[in-house]
Short mmCIF file of C-alpha atoms in Angstrom, two decimals:
data_model
loop_
_atom_site.label_atom_id
_atom_site.label_comp_id
_atom_site.label_asym_id
_atom_site.label_seq_id
_atom_site.Cartn_x
_atom_site.Cartn_y
_atom_site.Cartn_z
CA MET A 1 -64.89 43.15 18.43
CA ARG A 2 -61.91 45.45 17.95
CA THR A 3 -60.35 44.42 21.19
CA ARG A 4 -60.59 40.74 20.23
CA ARG A 5 -58.83 41.36 16.86
CA SER A 6 -56.06 43.31 18.55
CA VAL A 7 -55.50 40.41 20.93
CA ARG A 8 -55.49 37.62 18.28
CA ARG A 9 -53.21 39.29 15.69
CA PRO A 10 -49.88 39.34 17.63
CA ALA A 11 -49.99 35.59 18.42
CA PRO A 12 -48.54 34.19 15.10
CA ALA A 13 -46.11 37.06 14.74
CA LEU A 14 -44.94 36.63 18.30
CA ALA A 15 -44.40 32.88 17.79
CA ALA A 16 -42.36 33.48 14.62
CA LEU A 17 -40.30 36.13 16.39
CA LEU A 18 -39.55 33.76 19.29
CA LEU A 19 -38.57 30.99 16.87
CA ALA A 20 -36.13 33.25 14.99
CA ALA A 21 -34.61 34.50 18.23
CA ALA A 22 -34.13 30.94 19.49
CA LEU A 23 -32.38 29.86 16.25
CA ALA A 24 -30.10 32.88 16.41
CA LEU A 25 -29.20 32.10 20.02
CA THR A 26 -28.45 28.44 19.26
CA GLY A 27 -26.31 29.41 16.27
CA CYS A 28 -24.21 31.68 18.44
CA SER A 29 -23.94 29.22 21.33
CA ALA A 30 -20.46 28.02 20.27
CA GLY A 31 -19.06 31.53 20.30
CA ASP A 32 -20.76 32.30 23.62
CA ASP A 33 -19.38 29.16 25.26
CA ALA A 34 -15.88 29.83 23.93
CA SER A 35 -15.97 33.42 25.13
CA GLY A 36 -17.38 32.26 28.44
CA GLY A 37 -14.58 29.74 28.77
CA SER A 38 -11.96 32.35 27.99
CA SER A 39 -13.48 34.81 30.44
CA SER A 40 -13.65 32.16 33.15
CA ALA A 41 -10.03 31.26 32.49
CA ALA A 42 -9.10 34.93 32.70
CA ASP A 43 -11.05 35.28 35.95
CA LYS A 44 -9.30 32.22 37.35
CA GLY A 45 -5.94 33.64 36.30
CA ALA A 46 -6.76 36.95 37.89
CA ASP A 47 -7.91 35.28 41.10
CA SER A 48 -4.77 33.18 41.25
CA LYS A 49 -2.61 36.22 40.66
CA GLY A 50 -4.42 38.09 43.39
CA VAL A 51 -4.00 35.27 45.84
CA SER A 52 -0.32 34.85 45.05
CA GLY A 53 0.22 38.60 45.25
CA GLU A 54 -1.31 38.77 48.68
CA ALA A 55 0.34 35.60 49.95
CA ALA A 56 3.87 36.63 48.94
CA PRO A 57 4.24 39.53 51.36
CA GLY A 58 2.58 37.63 54.18
CA GLY A 59 4.77 34.59 53.50
CA THR A 60 7.98 36.55 53.78
CA GLY A 61 7.08 38.58 56.84
CA SER A 62 4.37 36.75 58.79
CA GLY A 63 4.92 33.11 57.76
CA ALA A 64 1.53 32.73 56.04
CA LYS A 65 0.85 29.59 54.04
CA ALA A 66 1.97 29.77 50.39
CA ALA A 67 -0.70 29.31 47.72
CA ALA A 68 -0.96 25.80 46.25
CA PRO A 69 0.34 25.53 42.66
CA PRO A 70 -2.36 25.08 39.99
CA LYS A 71 -3.00 21.54 38.74
CA LEU A 72 -1.67 20.80 35.29
CA ALA A 73 -4.07 19.39 32.71
CA ALA A 74 -3.59 15.76 31.75
CA SER A 75 -1.61 15.44 28.54
CA HIS A 76 -2.80 13.33 25.63
CA ILE A 77 0.07 11.97 23.52
CA ILE A 78 -0.02 9.60 20.54
CA ARG A 79 3.01 7.29 20.67
CA THR A 80 4.16 5.21 17.68
CA ALA A 81 7.31 3.15 17.15
CA SER A 82 8.83 0.93 14.47
CA LEU A 83 11.33 -1.87 15.18
CA THR A 84 13.30 -4.21 12.93
CA VAL A 85 14.84 -7.12 14.84
CA GLN A 86 16.86 -10.06 13.51
CA VAL A 87 16.21 -13.32 15.36
CA LYS A 88 17.17 -16.97 14.96
CA ASP A 89 13.61 -18.33 14.99
CA VAL A 90 10.87 -16.01 13.71
CA PRO A 91 7.81 -18.04 14.89
CA LYS A 92 9.25 -18.38 18.38
CA ALA A 93 10.07 -14.67 18.63
CA LEU A 94 6.59 -13.79 17.35
CA ASP A 95 4.95 -15.96 20.02
CA GLN A 96 7.04 -14.27 22.71
CA ALA A 97 6.10 -10.81 21.43
CA ARG A 98 2.40 -11.74 21.30
CA THR A 99 2.51 -13.13 24.85
CA GLY A 100 4.27 -10.04 26.19
CA VAL A 101 1.76 -7.66 24.60
CA GLU A 102 -1.25 -9.63 25.85
CA ASN A 103 0.19 -9.75 29.39
CA ALA A 104 0.58 -5.97 29.25
CA GLY A 105 -3.10 -5.56 28.39
CA GLY A 106 -2.72 -4.95 24.64
CA TYR A 107 -3.53 -6.92 21.53
CA VAL A 108 -2.04 -7.92 18.18
CA GLY A 109 -3.30 -6.13 15.06
CA ASP A 110 -2.33 -6.77 11.45
CA GLU A 111 0.17 -9.56 10.77
CA THR A 112 2.00 -10.39 7.52
CA THR A 113 4.43 -13.30 7.01
CA THR A 114 6.54 -13.90 3.90
CA ARG A 115 9.36 -16.25 2.88
CA ASP A 116 12.16 -15.34 0.46
CA ALA A 117 13.82 -17.51 -2.19
CA GLU A 118 16.40 -18.82 0.29
CA GLY A 119 13.72 -19.98 2.73
CA HIS A 120 14.19 -17.20 5.31
CA GLU A 121 10.95 -16.18 7.02
CA ARG A 122 9.98 -12.54 7.60
CA THR A 123 7.06 -11.30 9.69
CA ARG A 124 5.57 -7.82 10.11
CA VAL A 125 3.08 -7.35 12.94
CA VAL A 126 1.29 -4.33 14.44
CA LEU A 127 1.06 -4.33 18.25
CA ARG A 128 -1.22 -2.11 20.40
CA VAL A 129 -0.13 -1.68 24.03
CA PRO A 130 -1.35 0.62 26.83
CA ALA A 131 0.46 3.95 26.93
CA GLU A 132 1.66 3.45 30.51
CA LYS A 133 3.39 0.16 29.58
CA TYR A 134 4.75 1.36 26.24
CA ASP A 135 8.37 1.79 27.36
CA GLY A 136 8.59 -1.62 29.04
CA VAL A 137 7.15 -3.52 26.08
CA LEU A 138 9.39 -1.63 23.67
CA ALA A 139 12.51 -2.51 25.67
CA GLU A 140 11.45 -6.16 25.82
CA LEU A 141 10.97 -6.33 22.05
CA GLU A 142 14.35 -4.72 21.42
CA GLY A 143 16.07 -7.38 23.53
CA SER A 144 14.50 -10.31 21.69
CA GLY A 145 17.27 -10.34 19.06
CA LYS A 146 19.68 -8.15 17.12
CA LEU A 147 18.22 -4.66 16.70
CA LEU A 148 18.64 -3.46 13.10
CA ASP A 149 16.44 -0.37 12.99
CA ARG A 150 14.34 1.69 15.39
CA SER A 151 12.22 4.82 15.04
CA SER A 152 9.74 6.34 17.49
CA LYS A 153 7.41 9.34 17.44
CA ALA A 154 5.34 11.19 20.04
CA GLU A 155 2.57 13.63 19.03
CA ASP A 156 0.84 15.83 21.61
CA VAL A 157 -2.87 16.15 20.78
CA THR A 158 -4.05 17.65 24.08
CA ASP A 159 -5.36 20.76 22.33
CA GLN A 160 -7.35 18.65 19.89
CA VAL A 161 -8.89 16.57 22.69
CA VAL A 162 -9.92 19.66 24.67
CA ASP A 163 -11.34 21.34 21.57
CA VAL A 164 -13.38 18.28 20.59
CA GLU A 165 -14.77 17.90 24.11
CA SER A 166 -15.83 21.55 24.18
CA ARG A 167 -17.49 21.33 20.78
CA ILE A 168 -19.34 18.13 21.78
CA LYS A 169 -20.71 19.84 24.89
CA THR A 170 -21.88 22.82 22.85
CA GLN A 171 -23.39 20.65 20.14
CA ARG A 172 -25.35 18.57 22.64
CA ALA A 173 -26.82 21.72 24.17
CA SER A 174 -27.73 22.96 20.70
CA VAL A 175 -29.52 19.70 19.86
CA ALA A 176 -31.45 19.88 23.14
CA ARG A 177 -32.60 23.44 22.35
CA ILE A 178 -33.81 22.45 18.90
CA ARG A 179 -35.83 19.61 20.40
CA GLU A 180 -37.43 22.00 22.89
CA LEU A 181 -38.40 24.31 20.05
CA MET A 182 -39.90 21.39 18.14
CA ASP A 183 -42.11 20.60 21.15
CA GLN A 184 -43.32 24.22 21.24
CA ALA A 185 -43.81 24.64 17.48
CA GLY A 186 -47.43 24.79 16.32
CA LYS A 187 -47.07 25.08 12.51
CA LEU A 188 -46.08 22.33 10.13
CA SER A 189 -43.58 24.57 8.31
CA ASP A 190 -41.83 25.35 11.59
CA VAL A 191 -41.64 21.66 12.45
CA VAL A 192 -40.14 20.80 9.04
CA THR A 193 -37.54 23.56 9.38
CA LEU A 194 -36.61 22.47 12.88
CA GLU A 195 -36.33 18.81 11.83
CA GLY A 196 -33.86 19.70 9.07
CA GLU A 197 -31.82 21.77 11.51
CA LEU A 198 -31.92 18.95 14.06
CA SER A 199 -30.66 16.37 11.52
CA THR A 200 -27.74 18.61 10.56
CA ARG A 201 -26.70 19.21 14.14
CA GLN A 202 -27.04 15.56 15.10
CA ALA A 203 -24.79 14.61 12.15
CA ASP A 204 -22.20 17.13 13.36
CA LEU A 205 -22.46 15.72 16.87
CA GLU A 206 -21.91 12.14 15.66
CA SER A 207 -18.86 13.26 13.66
CA LEU A 208 -17.40 14.91 16.76
CA LEU A 209 -18.08 11.79 18.84
CA ALA A 210 -16.31 9.60 16.27
CA ARG A 211 -13.30 11.91 16.30
CA GLN A 212 -13.25 11.85 20.09
CA LYS A 213 -13.31 8.05 20.06
CA SER A 214 -10.43 7.91 17.59
CA LEU A 215 -8.32 10.29 19.65
CA LYS A 216 -9.05 8.32 22.80
CA ASP A 217 -8.02 5.05 21.15
CA ARG A 218 -4.79 6.49 19.73
CA THR A 219 -3.77 8.17 22.99
CA SER A 220 -4.68 5.33 25.35
CA LEU A 221 -2.97 2.62 23.23
CA ALA A 222 0.47 3.06 21.68
CA THR A 223 1.23 1.49 18.29
CA ILE A 224 4.38 -0.59 17.73
CA THR A 225 5.17 -1.99 14.27
CA LEU A 226 7.52 -4.95 14.71
CA SER A 227 9.43 -6.52 11.81
CA LEU A 228 11.15 -9.85 12.49
CA SER A 229 13.73 -11.31 10.08
CA GLU A 230 15.49 -14.64 10.35
CA THR A 231 19.28 -14.82 10.75
CA PRO A 232 20.86 -16.34 7.59
CA VAL A 233 22.60 -19.66 8.13
CA LYS A 234 26.37 -19.48 7.54
CA LYS A 235 27.70 -21.96 4.99
CA ALA A 236 30.60 -24.23 5.93
CA ALA A 237 33.98 -23.22 4.53
CA GLU A 238 34.87 -25.23 1.45
CA ASP A 239 38.24 -27.04 1.06
CA ASP A 240 40.64 -25.14 -1.18
CA ASP A 241 42.44 -28.30 -2.51
CA PRO A 242 40.21 -30.16 -4.99
CA GLY A 243 40.39 -33.97 -5.07
CA PHE A 244 39.50 -36.70 -7.56
CA VAL A 245 35.79 -36.51 -6.74
CA ASP A 246 35.81 -32.74 -7.25
CA ALA A 247 37.56 -33.16 -10.61
CA LEU A 248 35.09 -35.88 -11.65
CA ALA A 249 32.16 -33.72 -10.65
CA GLY A 250 33.61 -30.76 -12.54
CA GLY A 251 34.16 -32.85 -15.68
CA TRP A 252 30.63 -34.26 -15.49
CA ASN A 253 29.21 -30.77 -15.07
CA ALA A 254 31.20 -29.60 -18.11
CA PHE A 255 29.96 -32.58 -20.14
CA VAL A 256 26.35 -31.93 -19.18
CA THR A 257 26.78 -28.26 -20.00
CA MET A 258 28.19 -29.14 -23.43
CA LEU A 259 25.26 -31.47 -24.14
CA ARG A 260 22.86 -28.80 -23.06
CA TRP A 261 24.39 -26.21 -25.38
CA LEU A 262 24.50 -28.77 -28.21
CA ALA A 263 20.84 -29.50 -27.73
CA VAL A 264 20.12 -25.77 -27.76
CA ALA A 265 22.06 -25.37 -31.02
CA ILE A 266 20.25 -28.30 -32.65
CA GLY A 267 16.95 -26.92 -31.54
CA ALA A 268 17.80 -23.53 -33.04
CA VAL A 269 18.92 -25.02 -36.41
CA LEU A 270 16.17 -27.65 -36.69
CA PRO A 271 13.43 -25.35 -38.04
CA PHE A 272 15.71 -24.06 -40.84
CA ALA A 273 16.83 -27.63 -41.72
CA ALA A 274 13.21 -28.77 -41.93
CA VAL A 275 12.34 -25.95 -44.33
CA ALA A 276 15.40 -26.69 -46.52
CA ALA A 277 14.54 -30.42 -46.67
CA LEU A 278 10.98 -29.58 -47.68
CA ILE A 279 12.20 -27.32 -50.51
CA VAL A 280 14.56 -30.05 -51.84
CA LEU A 281 11.77 -32.62 -51.72
CA LEU A 282 9.43 -30.38 -53.68
CA TRP A 283 12.14 -29.81 -56.29
CA LEU A 284 12.82 -33.50 -56.77
CA ARG A 285 9.23 -34.73 -56.70
CA VAL A 286 7.22 -31.90 -58.26
CA VAL A 287 9.28 -29.38 -60.18
CA ARG A 288 12.00 -31.51 -61.78
CA PRO A 289 9.69 -34.15 -63.41
CA ARG A 290 7.79 -31.37 -65.18
CA LEU A 291 10.86 -29.88 -66.89
CA PRO A 292 11.29 -30.75 -70.71
CA ARG A 293 14.00 -33.31 -71.41
CA ARG A 294 16.51 -33.03 -74.41
CA PRO A 295 17.02 -36.21 -76.60
CA ALA A 296 20.50 -37.65 -76.29
CA ALA A 297 22.56 -38.13 -79.59
CA VAL A 298 23.36 -41.79 -80.32
CA PRO A 299 26.83 -42.22 -82.00
CA ALA A 300 27.18 -44.55 -85.08
CA THR A 301 28.95 -47.80 -84.37
CA THR A 302 30.66 -50.45 -86.53
CA ALA A 303 32.30 -53.74 -85.88
CA LEU A 304 35.57 -52.03 -85.15
CA GLY A 305 33.94 -49.52 -82.78
CA PRO A 306 32.26 -46.19 -83.04
CA LEU A 307 33.02 -44.08 -86.03
CA PRO A 308 34.77 -40.83 -85.45
CA THR A 309 32.62 -37.85 -85.91
CA ALA A 310 33.52 -35.87 -89.02
CA ARG A 311 34.37 -32.34 -88.37
CA PRO A 312 33.05 -29.79 -90.84
CA ALA A 313 35.70 -28.18 -93.07
CA PRO A 314 36.41 -24.58 -92.31
CA GLU A 315 35.06 -22.19 -94.89
CA SER A 316 37.48 -19.94 -96.77
CA THR A 317 37.40 -16.41 -95.74
CA GLN A 318 38.37 -15.22 -99.24
CA PRO A 319 35.60 -14.70 -101.82
CA ARG A 320 35.41 -17.24 -104.58
CA HIS A 321 35.65 -16.03 -108.20
CA PRO A 322 33.43 -17.40 -110.87
CA GLY A 323 35.01 -20.36 -112.69
CA GLU A 324 37.32 -21.36 -109.81
CA GLY A 325 37.02 -24.93 -108.67
CA ASP A 326 34.69 -26.00 -111.51
#
């Protein structure tokens, strides 16, 4: 009985210990791969140095074959350019640009066309062309009309591409290890823990894959933003000596302008005149009839005509004494 207990006890503890060790190893896989890559690079550098060091003396004295130079890594460059070209016919130039890009293996992206007040058409289009045919397409677009503005940019993202590829490789190995542990897990709690870890690492892997796809698209296809503007039509030179028709047209324009300003003035004064007329109408029809009227004095008349009105005698300013004038 004791021997059976001693055999059964270490099984769960041993499984938990193996699970923890596996998680620790998968967590440190990125650092191990990076260190392994650096050590391998160092070993390669050392080997190359050793070969070159041994080949140099033999090459000078004994005619031994020189060591082959190391192959350079492919560069990944994002190329972008912006062109502003003035052409005579915008639709025709746009069709030519679209045909040239499609023949080169690219495609046309966003396109915007506007027309100004004078009727001149302007078009802005985004073109995607293969990187190896970028220079030829750019030169062809520049020669389609009068070049007004040009700007280009090249960004080296080789380090980013290499880093993303390395991280994707490490993340895929980590996901595979988690799945192996899930197959070996016997407890429900261990399975739940491993599923959460697997979801997190798969999300990280999908993010890295999306970034890799974006870098591949931007490095394999260059972006050219082309702006096409129409050449303005030059007006014919006008005759400096005016004739009778010019004078008649000028007089008619002046007359029409005067009528227009007169109409504007009448329109501005009309509201005030309407209010004043309304006030006068109210005064005559409503207010004035209600005011009290004074009776007019009728003068006395005779056969010979109206009698003169007697004026009152002026009173004496001196006081009258008793007995005077009686």
